């Protein structure tokens, strides 16, 4: 019946808590009775250690009490409720409709919160996202005292950013950290690790919406990995190509992190984990927006491909083992249900919110950027609905928002590192505003392409040399001589094939070689016989 509907049961529980006598009130239950106008007046223009939010509502509304109970697990904020009886007082505060929320800041300033929809979920989400508001810890937070080391004295300048935008500096910094730091924990890549890395590079080369030099680096790395017929590749060889030791023209990846939307209030907070989420969100959205981008890669026709690569990457390379375990559990639970590219976008969004909910109040949470359900109502009000007093997601609107937010048109290039001068940062806010030289696609100059191929060939040769020198046989101790011989033969084959000859070209070369040899032999015997006849004829005439 109606008395057993969820909304009715919740309101009955709120009434039960509110009607408790003072002696029997549960210790953790905040006061749910409305405050008077005089009590609110005494709080105005006074400094405090916390925020105070006052929800003004009608007598039969439960929004204020629901928001109070939503926020009882959070610190640095107190929520109260007031009724709309005192009309002159409401006019003084600028409140024209209820429910409304009036916020008193710790510094004494105060004002009305601008909310698009006067719903419980909108009020609660806004208050939870305030700076310094975070879930209460079960144990007091004890951070280790940092020693004053010389390298830690660098002052990090805070970068202002727009949270509704995606910053290329975050994506490029994530790639830099992935390729130069996280991958460096593996001396060599082989087996499943090598396969995962190859697939990640292949997908990134096709889908990453980055600057042309960065995309060219990924494409060069992909071609290089495909051209090496090896089961094991040393990390140092990968790093040499990422750092462009071969001096290939037109490729570049920043060599330091430059967090913008992923910057934390302390150096150890947010950063790489934030950028890795953004990177894979971007790849899932780009795969949905450009479904034909992966054609001829061997990875097409699989709507789960980006999610599967993310799953394997986290399993093999991500440094946080607890995070790896949790992600694997989520993947086992429901990843197989993803049947379309759009569903892949929504699956990753949903699981990211699951992680945010689990980590809210954790030691790893940044107090300045609390873990909340995303997108928040202020950047996507259409994504949020309320059904019978309960928050609900409009997944169609969420998908539309994700495709807009992680589209290349929503990327800002402010703070990206310039290729010409790494010490400077670009100040342009849009693609048109950044360094024009980085946007130019490589020309069709045959000399440049030929030089690049030779450089990549040198890299392949160095990899094979290193494997022969450092690693010996690939597998098994009894095959050392055979393994070395095979690697030497492979090196010769790669050196020959690397300059651009196909199998047909080689066959033609062999045929030409054999034909030339036969022709030379025939000419040799022809002139040899002719010489003998000339000698005999000359000798007889002399006699």
Short mmCIF file of C-alpha atoms in Angstrom, two decimals:
data_model
loop_
_atom_site.label_atom_id
_atom_site.label_comp_id
_atom_site.label_asym_id
_atom_site.label_seq_id
_atom_site.Cartn_x
_atom_site.Cartn_y
_atom_site.Cartn_z
CA UNK A 1 0.00 0.00 0.00
CA UNK A 2 0.87 3.69 -0.03
CA UNK A 3 2.19 3.54 3.53
CA UNK A 4 4.88 1.11 2.37
CA UNK A 5 6.26 3.21 -0.50
CA UNK A 6 9.88 4.26 -0.05
CA UNK A 7 9.15 7.97 0.16
CA UNK A 8 6.45 7.42 2.81
CA UNK A 9 8.70 5.18 4.90
CA UNK A 10 11.52 7.73 4.74
CA UNK A 11 9.25 10.56 5.89
CA UNK A 12 7.91 8.39 8.73
CA UNK A 13 11.48 7.77 9.89
CA UNK A 14 12.20 11.53 9.78
CA UNK A 15 9.08 12.21 11.89
CA UNK A 16 10.12 9.48 14.31
CA UNK A 17 13.58 11.03 14.74
CA UNK A 18 12.19 14.55 15.11
CA UNK A 19 9.61 13.54 17.73
CA UNK A 20 12.15 11.83 19.98
CA UNK A 21 12.39 13.31 23.44
CA UNK A 22 15.70 15.00 24.22
CA UNK A 23 16.68 12.16 26.56
CA UNK A 24 16.04 9.41 24.00
CA UNK A 25 17.45 11.23 20.97
CA UNK A 26 20.21 9.22 19.23
CA UNK A 27 23.59 10.91 19.86
CA UNK A 28 24.39 11.30 16.15
CA UNK A 29 20.99 12.74 15.22
CA UNK A 30 21.13 16.51 14.58
CA UNK A 31 18.26 18.80 15.64
CA UNK A 32 15.51 18.66 13.03
CA UNK A 33 13.22 21.34 14.45
CA UNK A 34 13.09 24.67 12.58
CA UNK A 35 15.10 27.62 13.90
CA UNK A 36 13.69 31.09 14.50
CA UNK A 37 14.44 34.24 12.54
CA UNK A 38 16.16 35.74 15.59
CA UNK A 39 18.54 32.75 15.74
CA UNK A 40 19.48 33.28 12.11
CA UNK A 41 20.00 37.02 12.61
CA UNK A 42 22.48 36.32 15.42
CA UNK A 43 24.57 34.20 13.01
CA UNK A 44 24.81 36.81 10.26
CA UNK A 45 28.08 38.72 9.79
CA UNK A 46 29.89 36.50 12.31
CA UNK A 47 33.01 34.51 11.56
CA UNK A 48 32.82 30.78 12.17
CA UNK A 49 34.94 27.68 11.77
CA UNK A 50 32.44 26.09 9.43
CA UNK A 51 29.75 26.78 6.86
CA UNK A 52 26.15 27.16 8.01
CA UNK A 53 23.42 26.35 5.50
CA UNK A 54 19.80 27.25 6.24
CA UNK A 55 17.06 25.65 4.16
CA UNK A 56 13.89 27.77 4.06
CA UNK A 57 10.78 25.71 3.33
CA UNK A 58 7.05 25.36 3.92
CA UNK A 59 5.65 23.59 6.97
CA UNK A 60 4.75 20.39 5.11
CA UNK A 61 8.11 20.09 3.28
CA UNK A 62 10.69 17.44 4.13
CA UNK A 63 13.51 18.87 1.95
CA UNK A 64 15.24 20.72 4.81
CA UNK A 65 15.28 17.71 7.12
CA UNK A 66 16.42 15.40 4.33
CA UNK A 67 19.34 17.72 3.51
CA UNK A 68 20.24 17.91 7.22
CA UNK A 69 20.39 14.11 7.40
CA UNK A 70 22.28 13.92 4.07
CA UNK A 71 25.03 16.11 5.52
CA UNK A 72 25.41 14.58 9.02
CA UNK A 73 28.38 12.49 7.83
CA UNK A 74 30.19 15.61 6.63
CA UNK A 75 32.38 17.96 8.60
CA UNK A 76 32.96 21.72 8.36
CA UNK A 77 29.28 22.36 7.64
CA UNK A 78 26.11 22.65 9.75
CA UNK A 79 22.66 22.54 8.12
CA UNK A 80 19.54 24.04 9.70
CA UNK A 81 15.98 24.52 8.52
CA UNK A 82 13.58 27.46 8.87
CA UNK A 83 9.95 27.91 7.92
CA UNK A 84 8.62 30.62 5.60
CA UNK A 85 6.34 32.32 8.15
CA UNK A 86 8.36 35.53 8.58
CA UNK A 87 7.76 37.18 5.20
CA UNK A 88 9.60 40.46 5.97
CA UNK A 89 12.69 38.51 7.06
CA UNK A 90 12.59 36.44 3.87
CA UNK A 91 12.38 39.60 1.78
CA UNK A 92 15.36 41.03 3.66
CA UNK A 93 17.42 37.96 2.70
CA UNK A 94 16.19 38.09 -0.91
CA UNK A 95 14.24 34.84 -0.73
CA UNK A 96 11.25 34.87 -3.09
CA UNK A 97 10.35 31.17 -3.23
CA UNK A 98 10.74 28.03 -1.14
CA UNK A 99 12.48 25.71 -0.78
CA UNK A 100 15.63 27.87 -0.93
CA UNK A 101 19.05 27.59 0.70
CA UNK A 102 20.90 30.46 2.35
CA UNK A 103 24.62 29.94 2.98
CA UNK A 104 26.77 31.57 5.68
CA UNK A 105 30.50 31.33 4.91
CA UNK A 106 33.21 30.93 7.57
CA UNK A 107 34.54 34.45 6.84
CA UNK A 108 31.19 36.05 7.74
CA UNK A 109 29.90 36.61 4.21
CA UNK A 110 26.50 35.19 3.32
CA UNK A 111 24.10 34.93 0.42
CA UNK A 112 21.44 32.92 -1.35
CA UNK A 113 22.57 29.80 -3.21
CA UNK A 114 21.67 29.82 -6.91
CA UNK A 115 20.17 26.39 -7.67
CA UNK A 116 18.47 25.58 -10.97
CA UNK A 117 16.14 23.00 -9.44
CA UNK A 118 14.96 23.33 -5.79
CA UNK A 119 15.42 19.62 -5.11
CA UNK A 120 17.00 17.77 -2.21
CA UNK A 121 19.69 16.22 -4.44
CA UNK A 122 20.70 19.62 -5.85
CA UNK A 123 21.01 21.21 -2.40
CA UNK A 124 22.94 18.25 -0.95
CA UNK A 125 25.30 17.99 -3.93
CA UNK A 126 26.11 21.70 -3.82
CA UNK A 127 26.86 21.68 -0.08
CA UNK A 128 29.02 18.55 -0.31
CA UNK A 129 31.13 20.19 -3.03
CA UNK A 130 32.04 23.24 -0.94
CA UNK A 131 35.81 23.64 -0.29
CA UNK A 132 36.79 21.96 2.96
CA UNK A 133 33.54 20.01 3.31
CA UNK A 134 34.35 16.31 3.45
CA UNK A 135 33.16 13.09 5.01
CA UNK A 136 34.11 12.64 8.64
CA UNK A 137 36.94 10.19 9.21
CA UNK A 138 36.40 7.26 11.54
CA UNK A 139 39.90 7.89 12.92
CA UNK A 140 41.60 11.27 13.21
CA UNK A 141 43.77 12.04 10.20
CA UNK A 142 47.47 11.84 11.07
CA UNK A 143 49.68 12.88 8.20
CA UNK A 144 53.41 12.12 8.34
CA UNK A 145 55.57 15.17 8.94
CA UNK A 146 57.49 15.99 5.79
CA UNK A 147 61.17 16.75 6.08
CA UNK A 148 62.41 20.00 4.61
CA UNK A 149 64.34 18.60 1.71
CA UNK A 150 65.92 20.85 -0.85
CA UNK A 151 63.90 19.46 -3.74
CA UNK A 152 60.58 19.98 -1.94
CA UNK A 153 61.03 23.71 -1.47
CA UNK A 154 59.71 24.51 -4.94
CA UNK A 155 56.57 26.63 -4.70
CA UNK A 156 53.74 25.35 -6.86
CA UNK A 157 51.70 28.16 -8.38
CA UNK A 158 47.98 27.45 -8.29
CA UNK A 159 46.44 27.37 -11.76
CA UNK A 160 42.94 28.76 -12.14
CA UNK A 161 40.75 26.47 -14.23
CA UNK A 162 37.20 25.96 -15.43
CA UNK A 163 35.78 22.67 -14.13
CA UNK A 164 33.37 22.45 -17.05
CA UNK A 165 36.31 22.18 -19.46
CA UNK A 166 38.86 19.46 -20.25
CA UNK A 167 42.53 20.49 -20.23
CA UNK A 168 45.01 19.02 -22.68
CA UNK A 169 47.77 19.59 -20.08
CA UNK A 170 46.11 16.96 -17.85
CA UNK A 171 45.87 14.41 -20.69
CA UNK A 172 49.45 14.97 -21.88
CA UNK A 173 50.78 14.89 -18.31
CA UNK A 174 48.96 11.59 -17.82
CA UNK A 175 50.60 10.14 -20.94
CA UNK A 176 53.99 11.44 -19.78
CA UNK A 177 53.61 9.82 -16.35
CA UNK A 178 52.31 6.57 -17.86
CA UNK A 179 55.12 6.21 -20.41
CA UNK A 180 58.05 7.59 -18.42
CA UNK A 181 57.24 6.77 -14.79
CA UNK A 182 54.71 3.97 -14.34
CA UNK A 183 56.04 1.86 -17.22
CA UNK A 184 59.59 2.29 -15.88
CA UNK A 185 58.87 -0.20 -13.07
CA UNK A 186 59.06 -2.96 -15.71
CA UNK A 187 62.58 -3.62 -17.01
CA UNK A 188 61.21 -5.53 -19.98
CA UNK A 189 57.76 -6.02 -21.48
CA UNK A 190 56.73 -9.50 -22.61
CA UNK A 191 53.71 -11.74 -22.88
CA UNK A 192 50.42 -10.24 -21.64
CA UNK A 193 52.15 -7.03 -20.55
CA UNK A 194 53.56 -6.41 -24.03
CA UNK A 195 50.22 -7.23 -25.67
CA UNK A 196 48.43 -4.82 -23.33
CA UNK A 197 50.92 -2.05 -24.03
CA UNK A 198 50.74 -2.57 -27.80
CA UNK A 199 46.92 -2.44 -27.72
CA UNK A 200 46.95 0.68 -25.53
CA UNK A 201 49.33 2.47 -27.90
CA UNK A 202 47.30 1.37 -30.95
CA UNK A 203 44.02 2.68 -29.48
CA UNK A 204 45.64 5.91 -28.25
CA UNK A 205 47.28 6.56 -31.63
CA UNK A 206 43.87 6.34 -33.32
CA UNK A 207 41.63 8.01 -30.72
CA UNK A 208 43.71 10.47 -28.68
CA UNK A 209 42.46 13.99 -29.62
CA UNK A 210 45.80 15.64 -28.96
CA UNK A 211 48.24 18.00 -30.60
CA UNK A 212 49.79 16.75 -33.82
CA UNK A 213 53.34 16.14 -32.42
CA UNK A 214 51.92 14.03 -29.57
CA UNK A 215 49.67 12.04 -31.91
CA UNK A 216 52.61 11.50 -34.28
CA UNK A 217 54.68 10.20 -31.37
CA UNK A 218 51.95 7.67 -30.55
CA UNK A 219 51.68 6.66 -34.23
CA UNK A 220 55.46 6.27 -34.51
CA UNK A 221 55.52 4.20 -31.33
CA UNK A 222 52.73 2.00 -32.69
CA UNK A 223 54.48 1.42 -36.03
CA UNK A 224 57.73 0.68 -34.23
CA UNK A 225 56.09 -1.88 -31.91
CA UNK A 226 54.38 -3.61 -34.83
CA UNK A 227 57.61 -3.79 -36.85
CA UNK A 228 59.54 -5.59 -34.10
CA UNK A 229 59.05 -9.37 -34.42
CA UNK A 230 59.99 -9.96 -30.79
CA UNK A 231 58.36 -11.54 -27.74
CA UNK A 232 60.29 -9.30 -25.37
CA UNK A 233 61.15 -5.59 -25.56
CA UNK A 234 63.35 -3.72 -23.05
CA UNK A 235 61.73 -0.66 -21.50
CA UNK A 236 64.85 1.43 -22.19
CA UNK A 237 64.22 1.08 -25.92
CA UNK A 238 60.65 2.34 -25.50
CA UNK A 239 61.90 5.25 -23.40
CA UNK A 240 64.48 6.19 -26.07
CA UNK A 241 61.71 6.49 -28.64
CA UNK A 242 59.41 8.42 -26.28
CA UNK A 243 62.29 10.81 -25.52
CA UNK A 244 63.02 11.01 -29.28
CA UNK A 245 66.66 9.99 -28.99
CA UNK A 246 66.57 9.22 -32.73
CA UNK A 247 65.65 12.88 -33.43
CA UNK A 248 62.61 12.06 -35.58
CA UNK A 249 61.10 15.27 -36.88
CA UNK A 250 57.69 16.41 -35.64
CA UNK A 251 57.21 14.22 -32.54
CA UNK A 252 57.05 15.52 -28.99
CA UNK A 253 55.67 14.71 -25.52
CA UNK A 254 56.08 17.05 -22.50
CA UNK A 255 58.70 15.84 -20.03
CA UNK A 256 57.05 17.04 -16.83
CA UNK A 257 53.62 16.96 -15.22
CA UNK A 258 51.46 20.04 -15.49
CA UNK A 259 48.23 19.29 -13.65
CA UNK A 260 45.42 21.80 -14.17
CA UNK A 261 41.98 20.28 -13.68
CA UNK A 262 43.75 17.43 -11.85
CA UNK A 263 45.86 19.57 -9.52
CA UNK A 264 45.49 18.84 -5.82
CA UNK A 265 45.70 20.99 -2.73
CA UNK A 266 48.81 18.96 -1.82
CA UNK A 267 51.33 17.34 -4.21
CA UNK A 268 50.39 13.79 -3.18
CA UNK A 269 46.66 14.27 -3.87
CA UNK A 270 44.84 13.74 -7.18
CA UNK A 271 47.27 14.17 -10.11
CA UNK A 272 47.95 10.98 -12.07
CA UNK A 273 44.96 8.93 -10.91
CA UNK A 274 42.66 11.82 -11.92
CA UNK A 275 44.32 12.15 -15.33
CA UNK A 276 44.12 8.39 -15.97
CA UNK A 277 40.35 8.51 -15.44
CA UNK A 278 40.12 11.51 -17.78
CA UNK A 279 42.28 9.76 -20.39
CA UNK A 280 40.12 6.63 -20.55
CA UNK A 281 36.89 8.65 -20.41
CA UNK A 282 38.23 10.55 -23.41
CA UNK A 283 39.10 7.34 -25.28
CA UNK A 284 35.67 5.77 -24.67
CA UNK A 285 33.91 8.93 -25.87
CA UNK A 286 36.17 9.29 -28.92
CA UNK A 287 35.51 5.63 -29.80
CA UNK A 288 31.76 6.34 -29.65
CA UNK A 289 32.07 9.55 -31.68
CA UNK A 290 34.40 7.99 -34.29
CA UNK A 291 33.39 4.33 -34.59
CA UNK A 292 35.47 3.80 -37.76
CA UNK A 293 38.73 5.08 -36.27
CA UNK A 294 39.95 1.61 -35.28
CA UNK A 295 39.38 -0.03 -38.67
CA UNK A 296 42.36 -2.16 -39.84
CA UNK A 297 43.88 -2.26 -36.35
CA UNK A 298 42.49 -5.68 -35.41
CA UNK A 299 40.64 -3.99 -32.53
CA UNK A 300 37.50 -2.90 -34.40
CA UNK A 301 34.02 -4.43 -33.97
CA UNK A 302 34.45 -4.71 -30.21
CA UNK A 303 32.44 -2.16 -28.20
CA UNK A 304 34.32 -3.14 -25.03
CA UNK A 305 37.81 -2.69 -26.50
CA UNK A 306 38.76 0.53 -24.62
CA UNK A 307 37.33 -0.86 -21.36
CA UNK A 308 39.18 -4.16 -21.81
CA UNK A 309 42.46 -2.37 -22.48
CA UNK A 310 41.89 -0.20 -19.39
CA UNK A 311 41.16 -3.32 -17.35
CA UNK A 312 44.33 -5.06 -18.54
CA UNK A 313 46.44 -1.92 -18.14
CA UNK A 314 45.31 -1.42 -14.54
CA UNK A 315 45.93 -5.12 -13.84
CA UNK A 316 49.48 -5.16 -15.22
CA UNK A 317 50.80 -1.65 -14.64
CA UNK A 318 48.79 0.50 -12.20
CA UNK A 319 50.70 0.99 -8.95
CA UNK A 320 47.76 0.87 -6.51
CA UNK A 321 47.05 -2.82 -5.82
CA UNK A 322 43.86 -2.17 -3.81
CA UNK A 323 42.55 -0.04 -6.69
CA UNK A 324 43.42 -2.83 -9.14
CA UNK A 325 41.48 -5.36 -7.07
CA UNK A 326 38.40 -3.13 -6.80
CA UNK A 327 38.38 -2.33 -10.52
CA UNK A 328 38.75 -6.02 -11.39
CA UNK A 329 35.75 -6.84 -9.20
CA UNK A 330 33.64 -4.21 -10.96
CA UNK A 331 34.78 -5.46 -14.38
CA UNK A 332 33.93 -9.09 -13.56
CA UNK A 333 30.53 -8.02 -12.30
CA UNK A 334 29.16 -6.19 -15.32
CA UNK A 335 31.66 -5.35 -18.10
CA UNK A 336 30.37 -8.23 -20.24
CA UNK A 337 26.96 -6.53 -20.39
CA UNK A 338 28.40 -3.69 -22.52
CA UNK A 339 27.13 -4.24 -26.08
CA UNK A 340 27.56 -0.81 -27.70
CA UNK A 341 30.10 2.00 -27.72
CA UNK A 342 27.59 4.32 -26.00
CA UNK A 343 27.10 1.74 -23.23
CA UNK A 344 30.89 1.65 -22.77
CA UNK A 345 30.85 5.41 -22.11
CA UNK A 346 28.07 5.02 -19.54
CA UNK A 347 29.66 1.96 -17.90
CA UNK A 348 32.89 3.79 -17.17
CA UNK A 349 30.99 6.86 -15.94
CA UNK A 350 28.89 4.73 -13.60
CA UNK A 351 31.89 2.85 -12.19
CA UNK A 352 33.81 6.09 -11.68
CA UNK A 353 30.95 7.30 -9.50
CA UNK A 354 31.03 4.01 -7.59
CA UNK A 355 34.71 4.62 -6.88
CA UNK A 356 34.01 8.22 -5.85
CA UNK A 357 31.36 7.03 -3.41
CA UNK A 358 33.70 4.42 -1.93
CA UNK A 359 36.59 6.87 -1.51
CA UNK A 360 34.52 9.74 -0.07
CA UNK A 361 36.06 10.49 3.33
CA UNK A 362 39.11 8.30 2.62
CA UNK A 363 42.62 9.46 3.55
CA UNK A 364 43.37 9.88 -0.15
CA UNK A 365 40.52 12.36 -0.66
CA UNK A 366 41.51 15.94 -1.33
CA UNK A 367 39.62 18.21 1.11
CA UNK A 368 39.50 20.92 -1.55
CA UNK A 369 38.01 18.50 -4.10
CA UNK A 370 35.68 16.14 -2.22
CA UNK A 371 34.56 12.94 -3.93
CA UNK A 372 31.04 13.60 -5.21
CA UNK A 373 28.75 12.04 -7.79
CA UNK A 374 29.64 13.51 -11.18
CA UNK A 375 28.53 15.41 -13.17
CA UNK A 376 27.31 17.69 -10.41
CA UNK A 377 23.99 19.54 -10.84
CA UNK A 378 25.71 22.88 -11.43
CA UNK A 379 27.40 21.70 -14.67
CA UNK A 380 24.66 19.31 -15.87
CA UNK A 381 21.28 20.04 -14.29
CA UNK A 382 19.49 17.97 -16.93
CA UNK A 383 21.44 14.88 -15.83
CA UNK A 384 19.66 14.91 -12.45
CA UNK A 385 16.05 14.04 -11.73
CA UNK A 386 13.99 13.30 -8.65
CA UNK A 387 11.47 10.45 -8.66
CA UNK A 388 9.23 10.20 -5.58
CA UNK A 389 11.72 12.24 -3.61
CA UNK A 390 14.69 10.09 -4.63
CA UNK A 391 17.57 11.17 -6.81
CA UNK A 392 17.72 9.57 -10.24
CA UNK A 393 20.10 9.88 -13.20
CA UNK A 394 18.83 10.71 -16.66
CA UNK A 395 21.27 8.47 -18.55
CA UNK A 396 20.35 9.88 -21.96
CA UNK A 397 21.33 13.34 -20.74
CA UNK A 398 24.46 11.94 -19.05
CA UNK A 399 25.57 10.34 -22.33
CA UNK A 400 24.98 13.60 -24.18
CA UNK A 401 26.95 15.48 -21.53
CA UNK A 402 29.86 12.99 -21.64
CA UNK A 403 30.09 13.28 -25.42
CA UNK A 404 30.19 17.04 -25.11
CA UNK A 405 32.60 17.23 -22.16
CA UNK A 406 35.18 14.80 -23.59
CA UNK A 407 34.89 16.02 -27.17
CA UNK A 408 37.89 17.73 -28.73
CA UNK A 409 35.89 20.95 -29.02
CA UNK A 410 35.71 21.20 -25.20
CA UNK A 411 39.48 20.89 -24.72
CA UNK A 412 41.48 23.93 -23.60
CA UNK A 413 45.19 24.16 -24.41
CA UNK A 414 46.09 26.63 -21.69
CA UNK A 415 49.17 25.61 -19.66
CA UNK A 416 50.35 23.05 -22.26
CA UNK A 417 54.11 22.85 -22.68
CA UNK A 418 55.53 24.31 -25.87
CA UNK A 419 57.78 22.15 -28.04
CA UNK A 420 60.11 25.03 -28.83
CA UNK A 421 60.65 26.17 -25.24
CA UNK A 422 59.66 23.76 -22.46
CA UNK A 423 60.13 26.45 -19.80
CA UNK A 424 57.26 28.49 -21.17
CA UNK A 425 53.58 27.60 -21.04
CA UNK A 426 51.09 28.46 -23.71
CA UNK A 427 48.45 30.94 -22.70
CA UNK A 428 45.88 30.26 -25.41
CA UNK A 429 42.47 29.08 -24.25
CA UNK A 430 41.44 27.30 -27.46
CA UNK A 431 42.92 25.22 -30.24
CA UNK A 432 43.35 28.38 -32.31
CA UNK A 433 45.20 30.09 -29.48
CA UNK A 434 48.01 27.60 -29.09
CA UNK A 435 51.35 27.45 -30.86
CA UNK A 436 50.61 27.30 -34.58
CA UNK A 437 53.74 25.31 -35.27
CA UNK A 438 52.40 22.42 -33.19
CA UNK A 439 49.19 22.25 -35.20
CA UNK A 440 50.84 21.92 -38.61
CA UNK A 441 50.72 18.42 -39.94
CA UNK A 442 54.02 16.98 -41.12
CA UNK A 443 54.66 17.76 -44.76
CA UNK A 444 55.06 15.18 -47.43
CA UNK A 445 58.78 15.86 -47.76
CA UNK A 446 60.37 12.60 -48.86
CA UNK A 447 63.72 13.45 -47.30
CA UNK A 448 62.14 13.95 -43.86
CA UNK A 449 60.17 10.70 -44.13
CA UNK A 450 63.25 8.83 -45.32
CA UNK A 451 65.29 10.23 -42.44
CA UNK A 452 62.55 9.28 -39.94
CA UNK A 453 62.47 5.72 -41.28
CA UNK A 454 66.23 5.46 -40.92
CA UNK A 455 66.00 6.74 -37.36
CA UNK A 456 63.31 4.20 -36.46
CA UNK A 457 65.43 1.51 -38.15
CA UNK A 458 68.37 2.51 -35.95
CA UNK A 459 66.10 2.19 -32.95
CA UNK A 460 65.02 -1.32 -34.00
CA UNK A 461 68.64 -2.32 -34.51
CA UNK A 462 69.58 -1.00 -31.06
CA UNK A 463 66.74 -2.96 -29.46
CA UNK A 464 67.97 -6.17 -31.06
CA UNK A 465 71.56 -5.44 -30.07
CA UNK A 466 70.46 -4.83 -26.50
CA UNK A 467 68.46 -8.06 -26.38
CA UNK A 468 71.42 -10.04 -27.72
CA UNK A 469 73.84 -8.43 -25.28
CA UNK A 470 71.73 -8.23 -22.13
CA UNK A 471 69.14 -10.96 -22.28
CA UNK A 472 70.67 -13.79 -24.29
CA UNK A 473 68.13 -16.52 -24.99
CA UNK A 474 64.48 -15.57 -24.89
CA UNK A 475 63.42 -18.71 -23.05
CA UNK A 476 65.28 -21.77 -21.74
CA UNK A 477 68.91 -22.10 -20.73
CA UNK A 478 69.69 -24.89 -23.20
CA UNK A 479 68.94 -22.74 -26.23
CA UNK A 480 71.45 -19.96 -25.74
CA UNK A 481 73.39 -20.41 -28.97
CA UNK A 482 70.26 -20.99 -31.03
CA UNK A 483 68.54 -18.00 -29.45
CA UNK A 484 71.48 -15.71 -30.18
CA UNK A 485 71.68 -16.93 -33.75
CA UNK A 486 67.95 -16.43 -34.27
CA UNK A 487 68.14 -12.90 -32.85
CA UNK A 488 71.06 -12.09 -35.16
CA UNK A 489 69.10 -13.40 -38.14
CA UNK A 490 66.08 -11.39 -37.00
CA UNK A 491 68.23 -8.29 -36.72
CA UNK A 492 69.49 -8.77 -40.29
CA UNK A 493 65.96 -9.29 -41.53
CA UNK A 494 64.67 -6.19 -39.77
CA UNK A 495 67.67 -4.18 -41.04
CA UNK A 496 66.88 -5.28 -44.58
CA UNK A 497 63.12 -4.92 -44.36
CA UNK A 498 63.28 -1.67 -42.42
CA UNK A 499 64.38 0.35 -45.46
CA UNK A 500 61.03 -0.24 -47.15
CA UNK A 501 61.31 -3.55 -49.08
CA UNK A 502 58.27 -5.81 -49.13
CA UNK A 503 58.27 -9.59 -49.74
CA UNK A 504 57.50 -9.01 -53.43
CA UNK A 505 60.42 -6.59 -53.69
CA UNK A 506 62.74 -9.16 -52.14
CA UNK A 507 61.50 -11.88 -54.51
CA UNK A 508 62.16 -9.63 -57.49
CA UNK A 509 65.62 -8.87 -56.15
CA UNK A 510 66.40 -12.59 -55.84
CA UNK A 511 65.12 -13.29 -59.36
CA UNK A 512 67.15 -10.37 -60.73
CA UNK A 513 70.20 -11.59 -58.85
CA UNK A 514 69.88 -15.13 -60.27
CA UNK A 515 69.19 -13.83 -63.79
CA UNK A 516 72.21 -11.52 -63.63
CA UNK A 517 74.39 -14.37 -62.44
CA UNK A 518 73.27 -16.62 -65.30
CA UNK A 519 73.80 -13.83 -67.82
CA UNK A 520 77.32 -13.20 -66.55
CA UNK A 521 78.15 -16.91 -66.67
CA UNK A 522 76.85 -17.19 -70.25
CA UNK A 523 78.85 -14.13 -71.32
CA UNK A 524 81.92 -15.55 -69.61
CA UNK A 525 81.71 -18.89 -71.44
CA UNK A 526 80.89 -17.14 -74.76
CA UNK A 527 83.97 -14.98 -74.70
CA UNK A 528 86.04 -17.86 -73.36
CA UNK A 529 85.15 -20.07 -76.35
CA UNK A 530 85.59 -17.20 -78.77
CA UNK A 531 89.01 -16.51 -77.35
CA UNK A 532 90.07 -20.13 -77.86
CA UNK A 533 88.90 -20.11 -81.50
CA UNK A 534 90.82 -16.88 -82.14
CA UNK A 535 94.00 -18.36 -80.71
CA UNK A 536 93.71 -21.51 -82.85
CA UNK A 537 93.08 -19.47 -86.00
CA UNK A 538 95.95 -17.11 -85.30
CA UNK A 539 98.31 -19.95 -84.51
CA UNK A 540 97.54 -21.78 -87.81
CA UNK A 541 98.05 -18.68 -89.94
CA UNK A 542 101.42 -18.10 -88.35
CA UNK A 543 102.54 -21.63 -89.13
#
